[in-house]
XYZ file of C-alpha atoms in Angstrom:
500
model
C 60.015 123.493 101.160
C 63.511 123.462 103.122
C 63.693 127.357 102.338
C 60.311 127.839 103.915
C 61.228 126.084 106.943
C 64.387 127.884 107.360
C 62.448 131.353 106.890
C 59.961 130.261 109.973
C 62.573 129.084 111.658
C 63.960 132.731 111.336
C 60.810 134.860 112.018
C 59.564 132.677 114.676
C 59.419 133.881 117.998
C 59.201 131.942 121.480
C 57.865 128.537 121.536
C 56.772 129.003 118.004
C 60.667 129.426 117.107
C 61.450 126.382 118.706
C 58.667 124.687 117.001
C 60.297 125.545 113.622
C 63.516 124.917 114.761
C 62.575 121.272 115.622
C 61.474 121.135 112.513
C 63.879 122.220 110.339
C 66.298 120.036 112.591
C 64.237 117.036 111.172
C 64.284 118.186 107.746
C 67.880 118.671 107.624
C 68.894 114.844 108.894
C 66.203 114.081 105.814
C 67.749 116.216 103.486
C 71.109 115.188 104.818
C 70.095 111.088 104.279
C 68.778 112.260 100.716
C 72.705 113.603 100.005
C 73.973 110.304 101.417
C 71.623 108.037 99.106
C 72.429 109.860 96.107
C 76.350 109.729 96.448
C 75.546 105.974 97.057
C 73.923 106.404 93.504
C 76.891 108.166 92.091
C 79.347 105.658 93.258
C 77.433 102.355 91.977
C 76.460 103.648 88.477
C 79.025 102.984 86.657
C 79.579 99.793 84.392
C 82.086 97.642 86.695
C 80.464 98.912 89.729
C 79.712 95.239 90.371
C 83.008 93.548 90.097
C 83.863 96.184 93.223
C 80.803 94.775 95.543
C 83.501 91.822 96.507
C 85.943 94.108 97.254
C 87.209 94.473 101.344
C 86.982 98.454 100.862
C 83.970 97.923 98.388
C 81.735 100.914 96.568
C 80.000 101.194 100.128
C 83.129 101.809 102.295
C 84.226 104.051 99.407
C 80.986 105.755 100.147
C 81.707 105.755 103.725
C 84.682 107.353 104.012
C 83.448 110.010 101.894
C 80.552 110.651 104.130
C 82.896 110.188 107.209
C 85.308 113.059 106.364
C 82.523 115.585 105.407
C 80.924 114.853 108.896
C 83.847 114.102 111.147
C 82.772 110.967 112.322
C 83.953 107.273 112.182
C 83.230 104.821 109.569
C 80.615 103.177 111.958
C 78.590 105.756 112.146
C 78.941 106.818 108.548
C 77.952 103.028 107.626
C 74.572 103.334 110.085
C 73.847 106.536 108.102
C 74.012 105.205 105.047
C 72.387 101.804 105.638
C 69.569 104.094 106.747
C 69.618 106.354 104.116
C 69.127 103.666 101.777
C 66.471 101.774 103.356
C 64.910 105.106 103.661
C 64.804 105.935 100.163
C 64.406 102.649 99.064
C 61.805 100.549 100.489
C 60.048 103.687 101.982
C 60.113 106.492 99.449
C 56.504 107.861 101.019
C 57.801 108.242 104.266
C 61.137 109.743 102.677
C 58.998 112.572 101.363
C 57.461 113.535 104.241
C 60.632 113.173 106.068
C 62.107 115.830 104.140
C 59.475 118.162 104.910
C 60.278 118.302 108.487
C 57.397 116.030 110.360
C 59.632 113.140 110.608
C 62.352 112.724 113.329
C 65.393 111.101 113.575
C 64.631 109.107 116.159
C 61.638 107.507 114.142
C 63.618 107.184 111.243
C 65.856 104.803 112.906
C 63.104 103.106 114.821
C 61.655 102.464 111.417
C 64.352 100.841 109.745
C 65.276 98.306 112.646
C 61.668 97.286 112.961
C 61.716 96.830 109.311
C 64.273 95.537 108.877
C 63.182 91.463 108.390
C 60.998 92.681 105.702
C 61.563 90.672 102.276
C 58.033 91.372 100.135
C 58.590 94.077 97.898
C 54.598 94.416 98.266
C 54.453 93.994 102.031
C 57.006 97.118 102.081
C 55.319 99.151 99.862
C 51.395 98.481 101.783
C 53.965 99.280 104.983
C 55.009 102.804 103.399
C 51.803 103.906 102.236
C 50.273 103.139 105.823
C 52.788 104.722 107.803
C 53.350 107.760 105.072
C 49.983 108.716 106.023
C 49.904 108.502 109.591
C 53.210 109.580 110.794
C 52.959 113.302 111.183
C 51.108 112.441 114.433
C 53.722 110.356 116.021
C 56.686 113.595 116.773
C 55.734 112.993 120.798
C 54.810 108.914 120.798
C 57.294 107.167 123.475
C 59.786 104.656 121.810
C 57.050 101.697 122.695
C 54.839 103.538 121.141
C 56.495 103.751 117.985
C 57.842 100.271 118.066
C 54.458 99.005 118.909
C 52.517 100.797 115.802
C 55.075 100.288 113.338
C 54.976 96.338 114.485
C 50.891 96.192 114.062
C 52.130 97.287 110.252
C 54.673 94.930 109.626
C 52.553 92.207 111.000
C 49.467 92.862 109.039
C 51.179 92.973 105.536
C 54.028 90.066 106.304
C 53.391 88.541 109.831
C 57.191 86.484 109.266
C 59.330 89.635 109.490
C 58.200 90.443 112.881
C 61.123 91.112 114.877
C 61.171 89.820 118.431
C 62.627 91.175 121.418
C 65.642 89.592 121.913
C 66.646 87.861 125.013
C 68.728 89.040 127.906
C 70.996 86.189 127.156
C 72.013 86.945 122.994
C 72.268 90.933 124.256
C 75.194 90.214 125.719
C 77.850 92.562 125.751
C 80.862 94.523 127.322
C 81.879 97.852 126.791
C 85.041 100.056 127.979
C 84.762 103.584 128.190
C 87.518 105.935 129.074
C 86.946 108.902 131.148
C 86.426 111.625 129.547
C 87.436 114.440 132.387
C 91.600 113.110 132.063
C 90.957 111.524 135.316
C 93.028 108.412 134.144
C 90.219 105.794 135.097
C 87.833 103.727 132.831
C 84.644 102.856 133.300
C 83.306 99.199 132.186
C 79.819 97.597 131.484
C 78.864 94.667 131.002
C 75.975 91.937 130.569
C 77.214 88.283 130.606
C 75.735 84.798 131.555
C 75.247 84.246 135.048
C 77.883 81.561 135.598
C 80.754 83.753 133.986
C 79.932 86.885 136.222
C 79.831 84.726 139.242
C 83.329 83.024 138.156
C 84.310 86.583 137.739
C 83.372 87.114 140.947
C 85.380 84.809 142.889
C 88.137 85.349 140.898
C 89.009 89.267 141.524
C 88.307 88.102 145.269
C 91.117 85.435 145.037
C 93.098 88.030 142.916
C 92.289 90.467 145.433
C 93.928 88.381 148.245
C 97.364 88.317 146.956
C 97.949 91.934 147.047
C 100.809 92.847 149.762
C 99.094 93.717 153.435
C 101.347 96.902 153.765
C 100.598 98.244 150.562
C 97.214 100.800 151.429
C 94.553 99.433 149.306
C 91.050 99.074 149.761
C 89.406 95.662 148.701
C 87.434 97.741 146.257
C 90.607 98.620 145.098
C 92.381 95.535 144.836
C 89.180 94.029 143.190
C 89.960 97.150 140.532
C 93.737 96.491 139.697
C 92.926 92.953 139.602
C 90.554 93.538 136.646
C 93.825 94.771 135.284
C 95.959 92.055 136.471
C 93.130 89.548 134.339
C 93.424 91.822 131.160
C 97.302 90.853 131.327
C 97.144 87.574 131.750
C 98.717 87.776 135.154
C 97.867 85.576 138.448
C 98.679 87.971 141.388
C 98.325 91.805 142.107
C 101.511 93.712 141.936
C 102.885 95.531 144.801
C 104.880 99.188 145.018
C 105.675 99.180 149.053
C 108.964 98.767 148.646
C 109.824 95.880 151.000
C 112.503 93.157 150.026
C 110.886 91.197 151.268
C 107.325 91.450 149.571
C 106.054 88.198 147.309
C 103.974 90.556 145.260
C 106.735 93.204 144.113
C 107.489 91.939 140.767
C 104.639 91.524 138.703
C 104.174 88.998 135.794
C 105.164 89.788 132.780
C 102.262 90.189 130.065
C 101.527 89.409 126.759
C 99.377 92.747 126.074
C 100.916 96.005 125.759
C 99.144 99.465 126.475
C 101.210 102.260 125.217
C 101.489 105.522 126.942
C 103.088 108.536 125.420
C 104.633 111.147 128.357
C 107.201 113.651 128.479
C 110.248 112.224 130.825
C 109.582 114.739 133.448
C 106.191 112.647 133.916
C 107.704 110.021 134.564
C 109.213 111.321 138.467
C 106.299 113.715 138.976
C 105.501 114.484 142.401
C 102.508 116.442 142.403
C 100.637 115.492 146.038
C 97.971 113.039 145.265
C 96.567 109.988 146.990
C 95.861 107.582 144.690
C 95.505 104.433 147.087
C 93.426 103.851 150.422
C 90.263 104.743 152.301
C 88.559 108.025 150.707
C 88.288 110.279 153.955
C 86.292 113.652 154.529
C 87.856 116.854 153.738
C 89.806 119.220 156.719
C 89.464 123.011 156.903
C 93.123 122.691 157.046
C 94.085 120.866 153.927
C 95.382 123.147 151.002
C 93.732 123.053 148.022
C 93.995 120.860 145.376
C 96.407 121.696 143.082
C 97.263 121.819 139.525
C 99.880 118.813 138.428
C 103.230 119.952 138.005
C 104.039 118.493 134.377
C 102.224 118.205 131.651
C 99.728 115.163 131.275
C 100.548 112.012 129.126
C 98.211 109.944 126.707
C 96.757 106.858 126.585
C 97.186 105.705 122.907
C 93.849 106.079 121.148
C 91.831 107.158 124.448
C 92.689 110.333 126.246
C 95.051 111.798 128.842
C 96.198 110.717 132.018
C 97.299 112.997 134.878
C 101.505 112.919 135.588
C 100.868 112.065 139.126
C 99.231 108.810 137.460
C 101.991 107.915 134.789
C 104.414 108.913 137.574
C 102.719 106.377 140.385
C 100.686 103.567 138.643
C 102.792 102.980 135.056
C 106.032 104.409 135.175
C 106.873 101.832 138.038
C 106.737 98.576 135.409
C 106.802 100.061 132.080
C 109.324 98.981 129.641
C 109.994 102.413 128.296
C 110.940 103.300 125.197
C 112.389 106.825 124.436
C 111.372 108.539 120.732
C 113.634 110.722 118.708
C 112.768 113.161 116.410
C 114.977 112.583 113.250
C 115.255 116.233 112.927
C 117.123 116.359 109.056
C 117.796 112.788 108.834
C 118.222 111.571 105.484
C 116.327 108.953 104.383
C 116.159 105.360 105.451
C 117.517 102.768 102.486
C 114.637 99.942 103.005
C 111.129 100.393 102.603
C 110.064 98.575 106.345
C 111.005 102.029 108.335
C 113.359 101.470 111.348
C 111.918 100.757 114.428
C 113.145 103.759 116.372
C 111.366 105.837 112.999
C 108.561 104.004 113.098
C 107.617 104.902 116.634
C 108.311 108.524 116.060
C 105.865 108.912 113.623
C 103.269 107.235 115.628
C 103.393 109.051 118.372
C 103.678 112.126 116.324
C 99.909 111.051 114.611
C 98.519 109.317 117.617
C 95.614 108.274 115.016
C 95.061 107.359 111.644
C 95.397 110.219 109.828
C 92.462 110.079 107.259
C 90.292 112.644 107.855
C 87.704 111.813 111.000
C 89.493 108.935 111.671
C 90.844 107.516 115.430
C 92.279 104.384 114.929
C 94.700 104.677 117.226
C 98.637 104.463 115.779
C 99.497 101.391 117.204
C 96.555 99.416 115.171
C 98.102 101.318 111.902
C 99.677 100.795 108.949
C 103.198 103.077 107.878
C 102.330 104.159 104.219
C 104.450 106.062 102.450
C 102.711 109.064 101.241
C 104.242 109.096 97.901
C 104.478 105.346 96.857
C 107.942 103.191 97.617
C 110.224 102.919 95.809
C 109.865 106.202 94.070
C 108.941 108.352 97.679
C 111.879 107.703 100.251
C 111.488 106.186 103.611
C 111.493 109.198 105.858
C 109.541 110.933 108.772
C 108.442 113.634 105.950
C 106.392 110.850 103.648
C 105.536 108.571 106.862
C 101.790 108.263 108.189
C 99.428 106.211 110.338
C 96.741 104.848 107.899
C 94.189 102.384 109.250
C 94.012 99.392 106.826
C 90.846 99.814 105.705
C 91.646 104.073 104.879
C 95.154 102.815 103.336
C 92.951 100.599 101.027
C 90.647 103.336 100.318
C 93.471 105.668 99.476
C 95.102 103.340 97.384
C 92.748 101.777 95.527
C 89.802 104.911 95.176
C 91.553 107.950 93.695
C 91.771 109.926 97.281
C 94.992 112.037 96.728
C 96.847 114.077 99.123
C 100.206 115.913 99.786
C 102.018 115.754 103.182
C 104.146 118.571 104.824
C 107.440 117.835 106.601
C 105.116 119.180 110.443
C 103.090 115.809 109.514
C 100.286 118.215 108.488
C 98.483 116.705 105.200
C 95.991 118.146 103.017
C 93.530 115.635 101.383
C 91.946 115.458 98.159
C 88.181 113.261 97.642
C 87.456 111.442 94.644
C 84.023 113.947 94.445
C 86.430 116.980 94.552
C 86.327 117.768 98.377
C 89.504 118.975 100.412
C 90.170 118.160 103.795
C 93.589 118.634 106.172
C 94.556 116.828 109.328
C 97.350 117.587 111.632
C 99.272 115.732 113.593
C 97.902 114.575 116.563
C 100.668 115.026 119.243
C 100.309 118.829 118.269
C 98.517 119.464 121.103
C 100.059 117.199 124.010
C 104.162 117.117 122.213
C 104.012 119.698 119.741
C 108.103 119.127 119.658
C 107.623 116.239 117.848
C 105.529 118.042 115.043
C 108.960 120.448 114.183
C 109.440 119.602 110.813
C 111.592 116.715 109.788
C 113.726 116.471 106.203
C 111.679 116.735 103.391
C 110.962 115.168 100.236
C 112.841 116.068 97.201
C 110.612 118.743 95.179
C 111.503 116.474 92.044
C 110.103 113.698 93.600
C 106.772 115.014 94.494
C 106.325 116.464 90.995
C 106.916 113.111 89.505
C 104.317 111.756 91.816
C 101.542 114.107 90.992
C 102.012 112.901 87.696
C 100.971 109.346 88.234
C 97.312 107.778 88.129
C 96.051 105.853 90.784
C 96.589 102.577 88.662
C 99.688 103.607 88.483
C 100.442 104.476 92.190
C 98.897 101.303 93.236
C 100.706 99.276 90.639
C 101.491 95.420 91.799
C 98.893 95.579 94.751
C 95.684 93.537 94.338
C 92.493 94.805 96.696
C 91.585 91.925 99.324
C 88.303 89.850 98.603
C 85.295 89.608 100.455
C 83.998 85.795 101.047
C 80.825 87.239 100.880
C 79.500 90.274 99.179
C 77.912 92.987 101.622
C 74.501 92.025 100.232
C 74.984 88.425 100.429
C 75.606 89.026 103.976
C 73.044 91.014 104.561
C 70.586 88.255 103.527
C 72.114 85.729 105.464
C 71.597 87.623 108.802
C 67.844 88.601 107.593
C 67.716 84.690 106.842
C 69.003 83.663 110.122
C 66.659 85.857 112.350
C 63.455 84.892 110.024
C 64.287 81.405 110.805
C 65.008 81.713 114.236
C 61.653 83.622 114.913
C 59.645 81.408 112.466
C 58.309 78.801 115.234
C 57.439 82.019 117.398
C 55.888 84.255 114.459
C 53.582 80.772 113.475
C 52.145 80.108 116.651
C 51.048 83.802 117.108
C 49.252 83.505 113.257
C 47.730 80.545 114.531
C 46.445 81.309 117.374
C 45.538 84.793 116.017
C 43.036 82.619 113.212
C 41.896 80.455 115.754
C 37.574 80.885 115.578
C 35.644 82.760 118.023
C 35.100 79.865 121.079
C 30.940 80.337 120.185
């Protein structure tokens, strides 16, 4: 069937290529969930599969970070894919099948599986599947309240208690950061709280907003801005660059969180022409062009860039700055903690975690050593950022890899796949990717030979409280219960007699 489809996808022409292009598309993601599902299958067949399902980096985060690293995506995203895939394949094998002949979308897929999701009755699910299976290659161009509505009518006729409801403003509460994604150096931030927070909120970036100096140029829309900033650090009055001895607000707070910023020194006196501060005003015929910055931008740890004229102007002023050295042929250090002036070299040399499709940023990290202390020396050349739960995986699930003294290091799956990340400042510093000291040859040969029981010798994985299936239930439990009163007095009043 998927060869067919990719044939009329090829010999179509016009609308009726598109036609078979949209459905191939869907076929694919079907085919694609079917791939996830079965290397779920692979990883829990074997005989102590279960005495893993406690685990913190259990058979389904092993699973995950396989599917992760084929598809360069985060472990999030891998985890929605496979929760679907399973559910999928699972409770809905009819649908499944004509999923993976194209009819099916992604986008009712995943509607699907969160309206289903309360569903307990292995019956009710299988009534549910059948129903659907046979109606769904009608719904490609229903609205999203559409689908939600029809799949709902199913759910409720075959077990009226999973009925999801629509949850209220109040529990959807929520507040998201999002860095710019042009290098523009600002943020933009989203949020739904409860009315008496956003109105203390309020009041307090005005009183924030009212300590700023008079002679420094900012807007109140601006000083309402930094003093979001001013909150984040724990601080209780907007700092001040005019320059005046006499200014209250010149020396700001100091603050228990720490941003890190990675710049060349040059950005740190750039003096590229910018206005940064005060009332946006219209354009002149005889203002010059804007023009490109004169050094090279830095980088917000685990975000993006920021312009020099930015570093230079807004950070540079009351950072505590730390300078990093590349060890160049350094020999090795003697403890297995690297130094901290080591430490910080090879963080901002990965910027990330380096498991493949990772972007944890370095700071949240953990140092392994890529051939196991004490054996593998403590050195720039067998340093990396590993996010905990990818330094579990790697230690504990047979991933193997070999590192190059550039940071550069080439991956090897469980399932047989190969992968290779670079370092991350290669872009941005690529002087601190010039290769560093590396291992002894004897060394690495020794290490190939060893097992992973052997490699993770003396370590014990970290315990779940409660398996990922226990917890599961307890969240279906939870939401069944919550609705319960709700779903009742519906069913009542649904069985309620004609009033003649």
């Amino acid at each position: 069937m998927f060869a067919e489809l990719v044939a009329a996808a090829e010999t179509g022409r016009g609308a009726g290529a598109v036609a078979a292009l949209a459905r191939l598309e869907n076929a694919a993601y079907a085919h694609r969930l079917a791939a996830c599902y079965r290397l779920l299958l692979t990883y829990t067949a074997g005989m102590d599969s279960a005495q893993r399902d406690d685990w913190v980096a259990d058979n389904w985060s092993a699973v995950c970070a396989e599917i992760a690293a084929a598809q360069s995506i985060s472990l999030g995203m891998a985890s929605a894919q496979l929760a679907t895939a399973k559910t999928l394949h699972e409770w809905f094998p009819r649908i499944a099948e004509v999923a993976g002949q194209g009819w099916v979308s992604r986008r009712m897929v995943e509607v699907l599986v969160n309206r289903t999701r309360l569903m307990m009755s292995e019956q009710g699910r299988a009534k549910v599947d059948a129903e659907i299976a046979a109606r769904i290659r009608g719904w490609s161009d229903w609205s999203l309240q559409r689908l939600q509505t029809e799949i709902d009518y199913w759910v409720d006729r075959y077990e009226p208690f999973a009925l999801r409801r629509t949850q209220s403003k109040s529990r959807g509460r929520h507040v998201e950061v999002t860095i710019a994604p042009d290098g523009s150096g600002v943020a933009y931030i989203e949020a739904q709280v409860l009315a008496t927070d956003g109105d203390a909120l309020d009041q307090r970036l005005d009183a924030l907003a009212a300590t700023g100096c008079e002679h420094y140029p900012r807007t109140l829309d601006q000083r309402r801005a930094d003093a979001v900033g001013v909150i984040a650090a724990g601080g209780d009055r907007l700092g001040c660059l005019c320059d005046r001895e006499d200014c209250d607000a010149a020396h700001r707070s100091a603050s228990a969180v720490i941003v890190h910023v990675i710049a060349r020194e040059e950005a740190l006196s750039d003096d590229t022409p910018v206005q940064l501060d005060g009332a946006t005003r219209q354009p002149e015929a005889s203002d010059s062009p804007d023009s490109p910055a004169m050094t090279d931008p830095g980088l917000l740890l685990g975000h993006g860039i920021l312009p020099a004229s930015v570093v230079a102007a807004k950070i540079a002023p009351t950072a505590r700055l730390r300078y990093i050295r590349h060890p160049g042929e350094s020999p090795p250090e003697s403890r297995y903690r690297p130094s901290e002036t080591l430490a910080w070299f090879v963080r901002a040399r990965d910027l990330t975690c380096r498991f493949p499709g990772c972007g944890v940023p370095a700071h949240a990290c953990d140092l392994d050593h890529a051939v196991p202390w004490p054996l593998g020396p403590t050195q720039a050349s067998n340093l990396r950022c590993l996010c905990r739960h990818h330094h579990l995986v790697k230690t504990f699930w047979g991933w193997r890899d070999r590192q190059h003294p550039d940071g550069r290091i080439e991956w090897l799956s469980p399932t047989g796949q190969t992968y290779t990340t670079d370092a991350g400042a290669a872009l941005l510093f690529p002087r601190l990717c010039r290769p560093t000291a590396p291992v002894d040859p004897a060394i690495v040969r020794r290490a190939e030979t060893l097992s992973p029981e052997q490699k993770a010798r003396g370590l014990a994985m970290p315990r779940r409280k409660l398996t990922r299936q226990a917890a599961r239930h307890k969240d279906i439990d939870t939401e069944r219960r919550t609705n319960a009163a709700v779903n009742a007095a519906r069913i009542a009043k649904r069985n309620q007699p004609p009033p003649f």
